[in-house]
Amino acid sequence: MKFIFAVLLAAVTSVIATCSSCPAIIPLFRSYDKSVVDHFYTAKASEVVSAGNLGYSPEGIAAGIFPTQVAESTPLFRLFQVNTTDHAYTASGIDKADFEAAGYVLEMTPGFVYTTQICGSVPLYGLFHPRANDHFYTTSTSERNSAMISGYTDLGIVAYVPVQGVIIQGNSC
Ligand SMILES: *[C@@H]1O[C@H](CO)[C@@H](O)[C@H](O)[C@H]1NC(C)=O
């Protein structure tokens, strides 16, 4: 009964979700270091530069992200496991705790995301390569499919990222 109520509540919540009318969205940049096999995501251009100095190559914009919390959004956590040089991202407090139990340390929250597909958001897919110890995230289904062919396991949808809002140097509202 409790479960059914929770499901109903979730369904109603997503239908009547209050969407911010025209929130700010900033780019979440992706960088990759093939020598250590680590995908790194940040919303700070200065971190793209400092990662570049460490050997990461910029790979463009992975997604949009809210710089400040808007209605219905939650923080995206960035964690790092130093022994395997792996950055991992999650919007789930339970997953965050699991990562921390596995030696990952919370570094920061690059921004805010949705946990259900509301307000015109799109899925951010998570993948993990067990041998290379690399978490990889993409909004592209074709990229996700090719990652799976090359040995990544599917972690499902880790968040829903915004596409509607005031994007840096452009207005999509
Ligand atoms: C890294 O590896 C060392 C040596 O095996 C271990 O003592 C340490 O706890 C590990 N650190 C993390 C964060 O997993």
Short mmCIF file of C-alpha atoms and ligand atoms in Angstrom, two decimals:
data_model
loop_
_atom_site.label_atom_id
_atom_site.label_comp_id
_atom_site.label_asym_id
_atom_site.label_seq_id
_atom_site.Cartn_x
_atom_site.Cartn_y
_atom_site.Cartn_z
CA MET A 1 0.00 0.00 0.00
CA LYS A 2 2.76 2.39 0.96
CA PHE A 3 4.57 1.47 -2.25
CA ILE A 4 1.48 2.05 -4.41
CA PHE A 5 0.96 5.41 -2.77
CA ALA A 6 4.58 6.36 -3.45
CA VAL A 7 4.22 5.40 -7.13
CA LEU A 8 0.98 7.40 -7.46
CA LEU A 9 2.56 10.38 -5.75
CA ALA A 10 5.57 10.19 -8.07
CA ALA A 11 3.28 10.08 -11.12
CA VAL A 12 1.21 13.05 -9.92
CA THR A 13 4.36 14.99 -9.02
CA SER A 14 5.81 14.57 -12.51
CA VAL A 15 2.55 15.65 -14.15
CA ILE A 16 2.17 18.80 -12.08
CA ALA A 17 5.89 19.59 -11.85
CA THR A 18 6.51 23.30 -11.56
CA CYS A 19 9.04 24.18 -14.21
CA SER A 20 11.10 27.31 -13.79
CA SER A 21 9.97 29.67 -16.52
CA CYS A 22 13.35 30.39 -18.06
CA PRO A 23 16.20 29.22 -15.82
CA ALA A 24 19.89 29.76 -16.47
CA ILE A 25 21.67 26.75 -17.92
CA ILE A 26 25.43 26.39 -18.16
CA PRO A 27 27.42 23.87 -20.17
CA LEU A 28 28.81 20.74 -18.52
CA PHE A 29 32.12 20.19 -20.29
CA ARG A 30 33.64 16.76 -20.94
CA SER A 31 37.36 15.97 -20.97
CA TYR A 32 39.10 12.64 -21.41
CA ASP A 33 42.53 11.31 -20.52
CA LYS A 34 43.15 8.18 -22.54
CA SER A 35 46.40 7.28 -20.73
CA VAL A 36 44.57 6.78 -17.42
CA VAL A 37 41.16 6.15 -19.07
CA ASP A 38 39.15 8.76 -17.17
CA HIS A 39 36.22 10.87 -18.33
CA PHE A 40 36.01 14.14 -16.41
CA TYR A 41 33.05 16.53 -16.40
CA THR A 42 33.00 20.08 -15.08
CA ALA A 43 30.95 23.23 -15.53
CA LYS A 44 34.01 25.42 -14.88
CA ALA A 45 36.00 26.48 -17.94
CA SER A 46 39.02 27.01 -15.64
CA GLU A 47 38.90 23.30 -14.68
CA VAL A 48 38.84 22.30 -18.36
CA VAL A 49 42.11 24.23 -18.66
CA SER A 50 43.70 22.76 -15.52
CA ALA A 51 42.64 19.24 -16.54
CA GLY A 52 44.18 19.95 -19.95
CA ASN A 53 47.49 20.71 -18.21
CA LEU A 54 47.29 17.28 -16.56
CA GLY A 55 46.79 15.48 -19.88
CA TYR A 56 43.01 15.57 -20.38
CA SER A 57 41.74 16.47 -23.85
CA PRO A 58 38.61 18.62 -24.08
CA GLU A 59 35.72 16.80 -25.75
CA GLY A 60 33.14 19.57 -25.89
CA ILE A 61 29.84 20.01 -24.10
CA ALA A 62 28.29 16.86 -22.64
CA ALA A 63 25.06 18.36 -21.31
CA GLY A 64 23.42 21.41 -19.84
CA ILE A 65 23.22 21.85 -16.08
CA PHE A 66 21.61 24.37 -13.73
CA PRO A 67 24.21 26.52 -11.92
CA THR A 68 21.75 27.15 -9.08
CA GLN A 69 18.96 25.02 -7.70
CA VAL A 70 15.66 25.44 -9.56
CA ALA A 71 12.27 23.88 -8.74
CA GLU A 72 12.40 20.06 -8.63
CA SER A 73 16.17 19.90 -9.16
CA THR A 74 18.79 18.16 -7.00
CA PRO A 75 22.58 18.39 -6.85
CA LEU A 76 24.71 16.28 -9.15
CA PHE A 77 27.59 14.94 -7.07
CA ARG A 78 31.12 14.54 -8.41
CA LEU A 79 33.23 11.87 -6.75
CA PHE A 80 36.79 10.73 -7.34
CA GLN A 81 38.61 7.47 -6.59
CA VAL A 82 42.32 8.27 -6.55
CA ASN A 83 43.60 4.67 -6.82
CA THR A 84 41.78 3.97 -10.07
CA THR A 85 41.75 7.58 -11.34
CA ASP A 86 38.00 7.52 -11.85
CA HIS A 87 35.54 10.40 -11.68
CA ALA A 88 31.95 9.33 -11.04
CA TYR A 89 28.74 11.37 -11.04
CA THR A 90 25.37 10.73 -9.45
CA ALA A 91 22.23 12.57 -8.40
CA SER A 92 21.34 9.82 -5.91
CA GLY A 93 22.26 10.02 -2.25
CA ILE A 94 22.22 6.20 -2.05
CA ASP A 95 24.65 5.85 -4.97
CA LYS A 96 26.82 8.58 -3.44
CA ALA A 97 27.07 6.58 -0.21
CA ASP A 98 27.94 3.42 -2.19
CA PHE A 99 30.71 5.27 -4.02
CA GLU A 100 32.06 6.63 -0.74
CA ALA A 101 32.09 3.11 0.71
CA ALA A 102 34.21 2.09 -2.31
CA GLY A 103 36.83 4.75 -1.63
CA TYR A 104 35.42 7.58 -3.73
CA VAL A 105 35.64 11.06 -2.21
CA LEU A 106 33.05 13.77 -2.86
CA GLU A 107 34.81 16.58 -4.73
CA MET A 108 31.97 19.02 -5.44
CA THR A 109 28.61 19.48 -7.09
CA PRO A 110 29.01 20.88 -10.61
CA GLY A 111 25.36 21.94 -10.64
CA PHE A 112 21.75 20.77 -10.40
CA VAL A 113 19.74 18.28 -12.45
CA TYR A 114 16.36 16.57 -12.44
CA THR A 115 15.80 12.99 -11.29
CA THR A 116 12.66 12.53 -13.41
CA GLN A 117 12.02 13.53 -17.01
CA ILE A 118 10.29 16.87 -16.48
CA CYS A 119 10.44 20.38 -17.91
CA GLY A 120 11.80 19.32 -21.30
CA SER A 121 14.85 17.57 -19.86
CA VAL A 122 16.72 14.72 -21.56
CA PRO A 123 18.29 11.56 -20.08
CA LEU A 124 21.94 11.49 -19.10
CA TYR A 125 23.09 7.89 -19.54
CA GLY A 126 25.74 6.38 -17.28
CA LEU A 127 28.19 3.67 -18.31
CA PHE A 128 31.07 1.93 -16.58
CA HIS A 129 34.07 0.06 -17.94
CA PRO A 130 35.02 -2.46 -15.23
CA ARG A 131 38.50 -3.29 -16.54
CA ALA A 132 39.50 0.33 -17.18
CA ASN A 133 37.60 1.60 -14.10
CA ASP A 134 36.02 4.43 -16.04
CA HIS A 135 32.62 6.04 -15.58
CA PHE A 136 31.33 7.63 -18.75
CA TYR A 137 28.23 9.80 -19.21
CA THR A 138 26.47 10.87 -22.39
CA THR A 139 23.11 12.18 -23.60
CA SER A 140 23.67 10.53 -26.99
CA THR A 141 22.10 7.11 -27.52
CA SER A 142 24.48 6.34 -30.39
CA GLU A 143 27.51 7.15 -28.21
CA ARG A 144 26.03 5.03 -25.45
CA ASN A 145 25.58 2.12 -27.88
CA SER A 146 29.14 2.33 -29.18
CA ALA A 147 30.50 2.52 -25.62
CA MET A 148 28.62 -0.68 -24.81
CA ILE A 149 30.12 -2.38 -27.86
CA SER A 150 33.60 -1.39 -26.62
CA GLY A 151 33.10 -2.95 -23.16
CA TYR A 152 31.17 -0.43 -21.07
CA THR A 153 28.26 -1.70 -18.99
CA ASP A 154 24.97 0.17 -18.97
CA LEU A 155 24.22 1.96 -15.68
CA GLY A 156 20.91 3.32 -16.93
CA ILE A 157 19.81 6.93 -16.59
CA VAL A 158 21.69 8.80 -13.86
CA ALA A 159 19.90 12.14 -14.25
CA TYR A 160 17.76 14.25 -16.55
CA VAL A 161 19.55 17.33 -17.76
CA PRO A 162 17.98 20.60 -18.86
CA VAL A 163 17.76 21.79 -22.45
CA GLN A 164 15.26 24.63 -22.04
CA GLY A 165 16.47 27.83 -20.47
CA VAL A 166 18.81 30.74 -20.92
CA ILE A 167 21.93 29.11 -22.26
CA ILE A 168 25.19 31.03 -22.20
CA GLN A 169 25.26 33.27 -25.29
CA GLY A 170 21.83 32.23 -26.41
CA ASN A 171 18.24 32.11 -25.30
CA SER A 172 16.16 29.05 -26.00
CA CYS A 173 13.12 30.15 -23.97
C1 LIG B 1 44.25 3.10 -2.22
O1 LIG B 1 45.07 1.95 -2.14
C2 LIG B 1 45.78 1.83 -0.92
C3 LIG B 1 46.74 0.65 -1.04
O2 LIG B 1 46.05 -0.50 -1.48
C4 LIG B 1 44.79 1.70 0.22
O3 LIG B 1 45.45 1.59 1.44
C5 LIG B 1 43.88 2.92 0.23
O4 LIG B 1 42.87 2.75 1.20
C6 LIG B 1 43.23 3.11 -1.11
N1 LIG B 1 42.51 4.37 -1.14
C7 LIG B 1 41.25 4.49 -1.59
C8 LIG B 1 40.70 5.85 -1.55
O5 LIG B 1 40.61 3.54 -2.01
#
